[in-house]
Amino acid sequence: MSGLTRFGVSLEKGLLEKWDGLLRKKGYSNRSEALRDLIRAELVKKEWASKNEVVGAITLIYDHHKRELVNMLTNLQHDFTGLIFASQHIHIDHHNCMEIIAVKGAPHKIEELSDKMRGTKGVKYGALSMATTGRDLE
Ligand code: NI
């Protein structure tokens, strides 16, 4: 971490109390660490709004017995090979599967793949976790 800078923040008392309560619930040991996380989250949001390279994870839950579903999801992954750098398939129970697909690339391409997968008929749940390469964060 490059040199630390201290600065003062003025807040309404009630707002600060609410924030401190939230930090306790979340397990933060101090306000600085919580504020760093807030700032990082905003910076990651900005990264996803740009054309820079980002990373993320697409999580899908589906019933592998559904006809054509597995084929369609596999075909999509083959259409976006440049974007996918790892994936994991977990058999949850007799019917349900979880697939976690790690992606790296342009935000709009990742969102396109995520939307197509989540929109595939038979997918019960889909989520895109927007992360960062970490290069521009401290
Ligand atoms: Ni499975």
Coordinates of N, CA, C and O and ligand atoms in Angstrom, one line a residue:
M1 N 0.9 -1.2 0.0 CA 0.0 0.0 0.0 C 0.9 1.2 0.0 O 1.8 1.3 0.8
S2 N 0.6 2.2 -0.9 CA 1.4 3.4 -0.9 C 1.0 4.3 0.3 O 0.0 4.0 0.9
G3 N 1.8 5.3 0.5 CA 1.6 6.1 1.7 C 0.2 6.4 2.1 O -0.6 6.8 1.3
L4 N -0.1 6.3 3.4 CA -1.5 6.6 3.8 C -1.6 8.1 4.0 O -0.7 8.8 4.4
T5 N -2.8 8.6 3.7 CA -3.2 10.0 3.9 C -4.4 10.0 4.9 O -5.3 9.2 4.7
R6 N -4.3 10.8 5.9 CA -5.5 10.9 6.8 C -6.3 12.1 6.4 O -5.8 13.1 6.0
F7 N -7.6 12.0 6.5 CA -8.5 13.2 6.3 C -9.7 13.1 7.2 O -10.1 12.0 7.6
G8 N -10.3 14.2 7.5 CA -11.4 14.3 8.3 C -12.7 14.2 7.6 O -12.8 14.6 6.4
V9 N -13.7 13.6 8.1 CA -15.1 13.5 7.5 C -16.1 14.0 8.5 O -16.1 13.7 9.6
S10 N -16.9 14.9 8.0 CA -18.0 15.4 8.8 C -19.3 14.7 8.4 O -19.7 14.7 7.3
L11 N -20.0 14.2 9.5 CA -21.3 13.5 9.2 C -22.3 13.9 10.3 O -21.9 14.2 11.4
E12 N -23.5 13.8 10.0 CA -24.6 14.0 11.0 C -24.4 12.8 12.0 O -24.1 11.7 11.6
K13 N -24.7 13.1 13.3 CA -24.5 12.2 14.3 C -25.3 10.9 14.1 O -24.8 9.8 14.2
G14 N -26.6 11.1 13.7 CA -27.5 9.9 13.5 C -27.0 9.0 12.4 O -27.1 7.8 12.5
L15 N -26.5 9.7 11.4 CA -26.0 8.9 10.2 C -24.8 8.1 10.6 O -24.6 6.9 10.2
L16 N -23.9 8.7 11.4 CA -22.7 8.0 11.8 C -23.0 6.8 12.7 O -22.4 5.8 12.5
E17 N -24.0 7.0 13.6 CA -24.4 5.9 14.4 C -25.0 4.7 13.6 O -24.6 3.6 13.9
K18 N -25.8 5.1 12.6 CA -26.3 4.0 11.8 C -25.2 3.3 11.0 O -25.2 2.1 10.9
W19 N -24.2 4.1 10.6 CA -23.1 3.5 9.8 C -22.3 2.6 10.7 O -21.9 1.5 10.4
D20 N -22.0 3.1 11.9 CA -21.2 2.3 12.9 C -21.9 1.0 13.2 O -21.3 -0.1 13.3
G21 N -23.3 1.0 13.3 CA -24.0 -0.2 13.6 C -23.9 -1.2 12.5 O -23.7 -2.4 12.7
L22 N -24.0 -0.7 11.3 CA -23.8 -1.5 10.1 C -22.4 -2.1 10.0 O -22.3 -3.3 9.7
L23 N -21.4 -1.4 10.4 CA -20.0 -1.9 10.3 C -19.8 -3.0 11.3 O -19.2 -4.0 11.1
R24 N -20.4 -2.8 12.5 CA -20.3 -3.9 13.6 C -21.0 -5.1 13.0 O -20.4 -6.2 13.2
K25 N -22.2 -5.0 12.4 CA -22.9 -6.2 11.9 C -22.0 -6.9 10.8 O -22.0 -8.1 10.7
K26 N -21.3 -6.1 10.0 CA -20.6 -6.7 8.9 C -19.2 -7.1 9.4 O -18.5 -7.8 8.6
G27 N -18.8 -6.8 10.6 CA -17.6 -7.3 11.2 C -16.4 -6.5 10.9 O -15.2 -6.9 11.0
Y28 N -16.6 -5.2 10.4 CA -15.4 -4.4 10.2 C -14.8 -4.0 11.6 O -15.5 -3.7 12.5
S29 N -13.5 -4.0 11.6 CA -12.8 -3.6 12.9 C -12.7 -2.1 13.0 O -12.5 -1.5 14.1
N30 N -12.7 -1.4 11.8 CA -12.6 0.1 11.9 C -13.3 0.8 10.7 O -13.5 0.1 9.7
R31 N -13.5 2.0 10.8 CA -14.2 2.8 9.8 C -13.4 2.9 8.5 O -13.9 3.0 7.4
S32 N -12.1 3.0 8.7 CA -11.2 3.2 7.5 C -11.3 2.1 6.6 O -11.4 2.3 5.4
E33 N -11.3 0.8 7.1 CA -11.4 -0.3 6.2 C -12.8 -0.4 5.5 O -12.8 -0.7 4.3
A34 N -13.8 0.0 6.2 CA -15.1 0.0 5.6 C -15.2 1.1 4.5 O -15.8 0.9 3.4
L35 N -14.6 2.2 4.7 CA -14.6 3.3 3.8 C -13.8 2.9 2.5 O -14.2 3.2 1.4
R36 N -12.6 2.2 2.8 CA -11.8 1.7 1.6 C -12.7 0.8 0.8 O -12.6 0.9 -0.5
D37 N -13.4 -0.1 1.4 CA -14.3 -1.0 0.6 C -15.3 -0.3 -0.2 O -15.6 -0.7 -1.3
L38 N -15.9 0.7 0.4 CA -16.9 1.5 -0.3 C -16.3 2.2 -1.6 O -16.9 2.2 -2.6
I39 N -15.1 2.8 -1.4 CA -14.4 3.5 -2.5 C -14.0 2.5 -3.5 O -14.3 2.7 -4.7
R40 N -13.5 1.3 -3.1 CA -13.1 0.3 -4.1 C -14.4 -0.2 -4.9 O -14.3 -0.4 -6.1
A41 N -15.5 -0.3 -4.2 CA -16.7 -0.8 -4.9 C -17.1 0.2 -6.0 O -17.5 -0.1 -7.1
E42 N -17.0 1.5 -5.6 CA -17.3 2.6 -6.6 C -16.4 2.5 -7.8 O -16.8 2.7 -8.9
L43 N -15.1 2.3 -7.5 CA -14.1 2.2 -8.6 C -14.3 1.1 -9.5 O -14.2 1.1 -10.7
V44 N -14.7 -0.1 -8.9 CA -15.0 -1.3 -9.7 C -16.3 -1.0 -10.6 O -16.3 -1.4 -11.8
K45 N -17.3 -0.3 -10.0 CA -18.4 0.1 -10.8 C -18.0 0.9 -12.0 O -18.6 0.7 -13.1
K46 N -17.1 1.8 -11.8 CA -16.6 2.7 -12.9 C -15.9 1.8 -13.9 O -16.0 2.1 -15.1
E47 N -15.1 0.9 -13.5 CA -14.4 0.0 -14.4 C -15.4 -0.7 -15.3 O -15.2 -0.9 -16.5
W48 N -16.5 -1.2 -14.7 CA -17.5 -1.9 -15.5 C -18.2 -1.0 -16.5 O -18.8 -1.5 -17.5
A49 N -18.2 0.3 -16.3 CA -18.8 1.2 -17.2 C -17.9 1.7 -18.3 O -18.3 2.3 -19.2
S50 N -16.6 1.2 -18.2 CA -15.6 1.6 -19.2 C -15.4 0.4 -20.2 O -16.2 -0.5 -20.2
K51 N -14.5 0.6 -21.1 CA -14.2 -0.5 -22.0 C -13.0 -1.3 -21.6 O -12.5 -2.1 -22.4
N52 N -12.5 -1.0 -20.4 CA -11.3 -1.7 -19.9 C -11.6 -3.2 -19.6 O -12.7 -3.6 -19.5
E53 N -10.5 -4.0 -19.4 CA -10.7 -5.4 -19.1 C -11.1 -5.5 -17.6 O -10.6 -4.9 -16.7
V54 N -12.1 -6.4 -17.4 CA -12.6 -6.6 -16.0 C -12.7 -8.2 -15.9 O -12.6 -8.9 -16.8
V55 N -12.9 -8.6 -14.7 CA -13.1 -10.0 -14.4 C -14.4 -10.2 -13.7 O -14.9 -9.2 -13.1
G56 N -15.0 -11.3 -13.7 CA -16.2 -11.6 -13.0 C -16.5 -13.1 -12.9 O -15.7 -13.9 -13.4
A57 N -17.6 -13.4 -12.4 CA -18.1 -14.8 -12.3 C -19.6 -14.9 -12.5 O -20.4 -14.1 -12.0
I58 N -19.9 -15.8 -13.4 CA -21.3 -16.0 -13.7 C -21.7 -17.3 -13.0 O -21.0 -18.3 -13.1
T59 N -22.7 -17.2 -12.2 CA -23.2 -18.4 -11.4 C -24.6 -18.8 -12.0 O -25.5 -17.9 -12.1
L60 N -24.7 -20.1 -12.3 CA -26.0 -20.6 -12.8 C -26.5 -21.8 -12.0 O -25.7 -22.6 -11.6
I61 N -27.8 -21.8 -11.8 CA -28.4 -23.0 -11.2 C -29.4 -23.5 -12.2 O -30.3 -22.8 -12.7
Y62 N -29.3 -24.8 -12.5 CA -30.3 -25.4 -13.5 C -30.4 -26.9 -13.3 O -29.6 -27.5 -12.6
D63 N -31.5 -27.4 -13.8 CA -31.8 -28.8 -13.8 C -31.3 -29.5 -15.0 O -31.7 -29.1 -16.2
H64 N -30.3 -30.3 -14.9 CA -29.6 -30.9 -16.1 C -30.5 -31.9 -16.8 O -30.1 -32.3 -17.9
H65 N -31.7 -32.2 -16.3 CA -32.6 -33.1 -17.0 C -33.3 -32.3 -18.1 O -33.9 -33.0 -19.0
K66 N -33.4 -31.0 -18.0 CA -34.1 -30.2 -19.0 C -33.5 -30.4 -20.4 O -32.3 -30.2 -20.6
R67 N -34.4 -30.8 -21.3 CA -33.9 -31.1 -22.7 C -33.2 -29.9 -23.3 O -33.7 -28.8 -23.2
E68 N -32.1 -30.1 -23.9 CA -31.4 -29.0 -24.7 C -30.7 -28.0 -23.9 O -29.9 -27.2 -24.4
L69 N -31.1 -27.9 -22.6 CA -30.5 -26.8 -21.8 C -29.0 -26.9 -21.7 O -28.3 -25.9 -21.9
V70 N -28.5 -28.1 -21.3 CA -27.1 -28.3 -21.1 C -26.3 -28.0 -22.4 O -25.3 -27.4 -22.5
N71 N -26.9 -28.5 -23.6 CA -26.3 -28.3 -24.9 C -26.2 -26.8 -25.2 O -25.2 -26.3 -25.7
M72 N -27.3 -26.0 -24.9 CA -27.3 -24.6 -25.2 C -26.3 -23.9 -24.4 O -25.6 -23.0 -24.9
L73 N -26.1 -24.3 -23.1 CA -25.2 -23.6 -22.2 C -23.7 -23.9 -22.7 O -22.8 -23.1 -22.7
T74 N -23.5 -25.2 -23.1 CA -22.2 -25.6 -23.6 C -21.9 -24.8 -24.9 O -20.8 -24.3 -25.1
N75 N -22.9 -24.7 -25.8 CA -22.6 -24.0 -27.1 C -22.3 -22.5 -26.8 O -21.4 -22.0 -27.4
L76 N -23.0 -21.9 -25.8 CA -22.7 -20.5 -25.5 C -21.2 -20.4 -25.0 O -20.5 -19.5 -25.4
Q77 N -20.8 -21.3 -24.2 CA -19.4 -21.3 -23.7 C -18.4 -21.4 -24.8 O -17.4 -20.8 -24.8
H78 N -18.7 -22.2 -25.8 CA -17.8 -22.4 -27.0 C -17.8 -21.1 -27.9 O -16.8 -20.8 -28.5
D79 N -18.9 -20.4 -27.9 CA -19.0 -19.1 -28.6 C -18.2 -18.0 -28.0 O -17.9 -17.0 -28.6
F80 N -17.9 -18.2 -26.7 CA -17.3 -17.1 -25.9 C -16.0 -17.6 -25.3 O -15.6 -17.2 -24.2
T81 N -15.2 -18.5 -26.0 CA -14.0 -19.1 -25.4 C -13.0 -18.0 -25.0 O -12.3 -18.2 -24.0
G82 N -12.9 -17.0 -25.7 CA -11.9 -16.0 -25.4 C -12.1 -15.2 -24.1 O -11.3 -14.6 -23.5
L83 N -13.4 -15.4 -23.6 CA -13.8 -14.6 -22.4 C -13.7 -15.5 -21.2 O -13.5 -15.0 -20.0
I84 N -13.8 -16.8 -21.3 CA -13.9 -17.7 -20.2 C -12.5 -18.3 -19.9 O -11.9 -18.9 -20.7
F85 N -12.0 -18.1 -18.6 CA -10.8 -18.7 -18.3 C -10.8 -19.9 -17.3 O -9.8 -20.6 -17.1
A86 N -12.0 -20.1 -16.8 CA -12.2 -21.3 -15.9 C -13.7 -21.5 -15.7 O -14.5 -20.6 -15.8
S87 N -14.0 -22.7 -15.4 CA -15.4 -23.0 -15.0 C -15.5 -24.2 -14.2 O -14.6 -25.1 -14.2
Q88 N -16.5 -24.2 -13.3 CA -16.6 -25.4 -12.4 C -18.1 -25.8 -12.4 O -19.0 -25.0 -12.3
H89 N -18.3 -27.1 -12.5 CA -19.6 -27.7 -12.4 C -19.8 -28.5 -11.2 O -19.0 -29.3 -10.9
I90 N -20.8 -28.1 -10.4 CA -21.0 -28.9 -9.1 C -22.4 -29.5 -9.2 O -23.4 -28.8 -9.5
H91 N -22.5 -30.8 -9.0 CA -23.8 -31.5 -8.9 C -24.4 -31.3 -7.6 O -23.9 -31.9 -6.6
I92 N -25.4 -30.5 -7.4 CA -26.0 -30.2 -6.1 C -26.8 -31.4 -5.6 O -26.6 -31.8 -4.4
D93 N -27.7 -31.9 -6.4 CA -28.5 -33.1 -6.0 C -28.8 -33.8 -7.3 O -28.2 -33.6 -8.3
H94 N -29.8 -34.7 -7.2 CA -30.1 -35.6 -8.4 C -30.5 -34.7 -9.6 O -30.2 -35.1 -10.7
H95 N -31.2 -33.6 -9.4 CA -31.7 -32.7 -10.5 C -30.8 -31.5 -10.8 O -30.6 -31.2 -11.9
N96 N -30.4 -30.9 -9.7 CA -29.8 -29.5 -9.8 C -28.3 -29.5 -9.9 O -27.6 -30.2 -9.2
C97 N -27.9 -28.6 -10.8 CA -26.4 -28.3 -11.0 C -26.1 -26.8 -10.7 O -27.0 -26.0 -11.0
M98 N -24.9 -26.6 -10.3 CA -24.4 -25.3 -10.2 C -23.2 -25.1 -11.1 O -22.3 -26.0 -11.1
E99 N -23.2 -24.0 -11.9 CA -22.0 -23.8 -12.7 C -21.5 -22.4 -12.4 O -22.3 -21.5 -12.3
I100 N -20.2 -22.4 -12.2 CA -19.5 -21.1 -11.9 C -18.5 -20.9 -13.0 O -17.6 -21.7 -13.2
I101 N -18.7 -19.8 -13.7 CA -17.9 -19.5 -14.9 C -17.1 -18.2 -14.7 O -17.7 -17.1 -14.5
A102 N -15.8 -18.4 -14.6 CA -14.9 -17.2 -14.4 C -14.6 -16.6 -15.7 O -14.2 -17.2 -16.7
V103 N -14.8 -15.3 -15.8 CA -14.7 -14.5 -17.1 C -13.7 -13.3 -17.0 O -13.6 -12.7 -15.9
K104 N -13.1 -13.1 -18.1 CA -12.2 -11.9 -18.1 C -12.3 -11.3 -19.5 O -12.2 -12.0 -20.5
G105 N -12.5 -10.0 -19.6 CA -12.6 -9.3 -20.9 C -13.3 -8.0 -20.8 O -13.4 -7.4 -19.7
A106 N -13.8 -7.6 -22.0 CA -14.6 -6.3 -22.0 C -15.9 -6.5 -21.3 O -16.6 -7.5 -21.5
P107 N -16.3 -5.5 -20.5 CA -17.5 -5.6 -19.8 C -18.8 -5.9 -20.6 O -19.6 -6.7 -20.2
H108 N -18.9 -5.3 -21.8 CA -20.1 -5.5 -22.6 C -20.2 -6.9 -23.1 O -21.2 -7.5 -23.3
K109 N -19.0 -7.5 -23.4 CA -19.0 -8.9 -23.8 C -19.4 -9.9 -22.7 O -20.1 -10.8 -22.9
I110 N -18.9 -9.6 -21.5 CA -19.2 -10.4 -20.3 C -20.7 -10.3 -20.0 O -21.4 -11.3 -19.8
E111 N -21.2 -9.1 -20.1 CA -22.7 -8.9 -19.9 C -23.5 -9.6 -20.9 O -24.6 -10.2 -20.6
E112 N -23.0 -9.6 -22.2 CA -23.8 -10.3 -23.2 C -23.8 -11.8 -22.9 O -24.9 -12.4 -23.0
L113 N -22.7 -12.4 -22.6 CA -22.6 -13.8 -22.3 C -23.5 -14.1 -21.1 O -24.3 -15.1 -21.1
S114 N -23.4 -13.3 -20.0 CA -24.2 -13.5 -18.8 C -25.7 -13.4 -19.1 O -26.5 -14.3 -18.7
D115 N -26.1 -12.4 -19.9 CA -27.5 -12.3 -20.2 C -28.0 -13.5 -21.0 O -29.1 -14.0 -20.8
K116 N -27.2 -13.9 -22.0 CA -27.6 -15.1 -22.8 C -27.8 -16.3 -21.9 O -28.7 -17.1 -22.1
M117 N -26.8 -16.6 -21.0 CA -26.9 -17.8 -20.2 C -28.0 -17.7 -19.2 O -28.8 -18.6 -19.1
R118 N -28.2 -16.5 -18.6 CA -29.3 -16.4 -17.6 C -30.6 -16.5 -18.3 O -31.6 -16.8 -17.6
G119 N -30.7 -16.1 -19.5 CA -31.9 -16.0 -20.3 C -32.3 -17.4 -20.9 O -33.3 -17.5 -21.5
T120 N -31.4 -18.4 -20.8 CA -31.6 -19.7 -21.4 C -32.7 -20.4 -20.7 O -32.7 -20.4 -19.5
K121 N -33.7 -20.9 -21.5 CA -34.9 -21.5 -20.9 C -34.5 -22.7 -20.0 O -33.7 -23.5 -20.4
G122 N -35.0 -22.6 -18.8 CA -34.7 -23.7 -17.8 C -33.7 -23.3 -16.7 O -33.5 -24.0 -15.8
V123 N -32.9 -22.2 -17.0 CA -32.0 -21.7 -15.9 C -32.9 -21.2 -14.8 O -33.7 -20.2 -15.0
K124 N -32.7 -21.8 -13.6 CA -33.5 -21.4 -12.5 C -33.0 -20.1 -11.8 O -33.8 -19.3 -11.2
Y125 N -31.7 -19.9 -11.8 CA -31.1 -18.8 -11.2 C -29.8 -18.4 -11.9 O -29.1 -19.3 -12.2
G126 N -29.6 -17.2 -12.1 CA -28.3 -16.7 -12.7 C -27.9 -15.4 -12.1 O -28.8 -14.6 -11.8
A127 N -26.6 -15.2 -11.9 CA -26.1 -14.0 -11.3 C -24.8 -13.7 -11.9 O -24.0 -14.6 -12.2
L128 N -24.5 -12.4 -12.1 CA -23.2 -12.0 -12.5 C -22.5 -11.2 -11.4 O -23.0 -10.2 -10.9
S129 N -21.4 -11.7 -10.9 CA -20.6 -11.0 -9.9 C -19.6 -10.2 -10.6 O -18.7 -10.7 -11.3
M130 N -19.7 -8.9 -10.5 CA -18.8 -8.0 -11.2 C -17.6 -7.7 -10.3 O -17.7 -7.1 -9.2
A131 N -16.4 -8.2 -10.7 CA -15.2 -8.0 -10.0 C -14.2 -7.2 -10.8 O -14.5 -6.5 -11.8
T132 N -13.0 -7.2 -10.4 CA -11.9 -6.4 -11.0 C -10.6 -7.2 -11.2 O -10.4 -8.2 -10.4
T133 N -9.8 -6.8 -12.1 CA -8.5 -7.4 -12.2 C -7.6 -7.0 -11.0 O -6.6 -7.7 -10.8
G134 N -8.0 -6.0 -10.4 CA -7.3 -5.5 -9.2 C -6.1 -4.6 -9.5 O -5.5 -4.1 -8.6
R135 N -5.8 -4.5 -10.8 CA -4.6 -3.7 -11.3 C -4.7 -2.2 -10.8 O -3.7 -1.6 -10.5
D136 N -5.9 -1.7 -10.8 CA -6.0 -0.2 -10.5 C -6.5 0.1 -9.1 O -6.8 1.2 -8.8
L137 N -6.5 -1.0 -8.3 CA -6.9 -0.8 -6.9 C -5.7 -1.0 -6.0 O -4.8 -1.8 -6.3
E138 N -5.8 -0.4 -4.8 CA -4.7 -0.7 -3.8 C -5.4 -1.4 -2.6 O -6.5 -1.4 -2.4
Ligands
NI1 NI -24.4 -31.6 -12.6

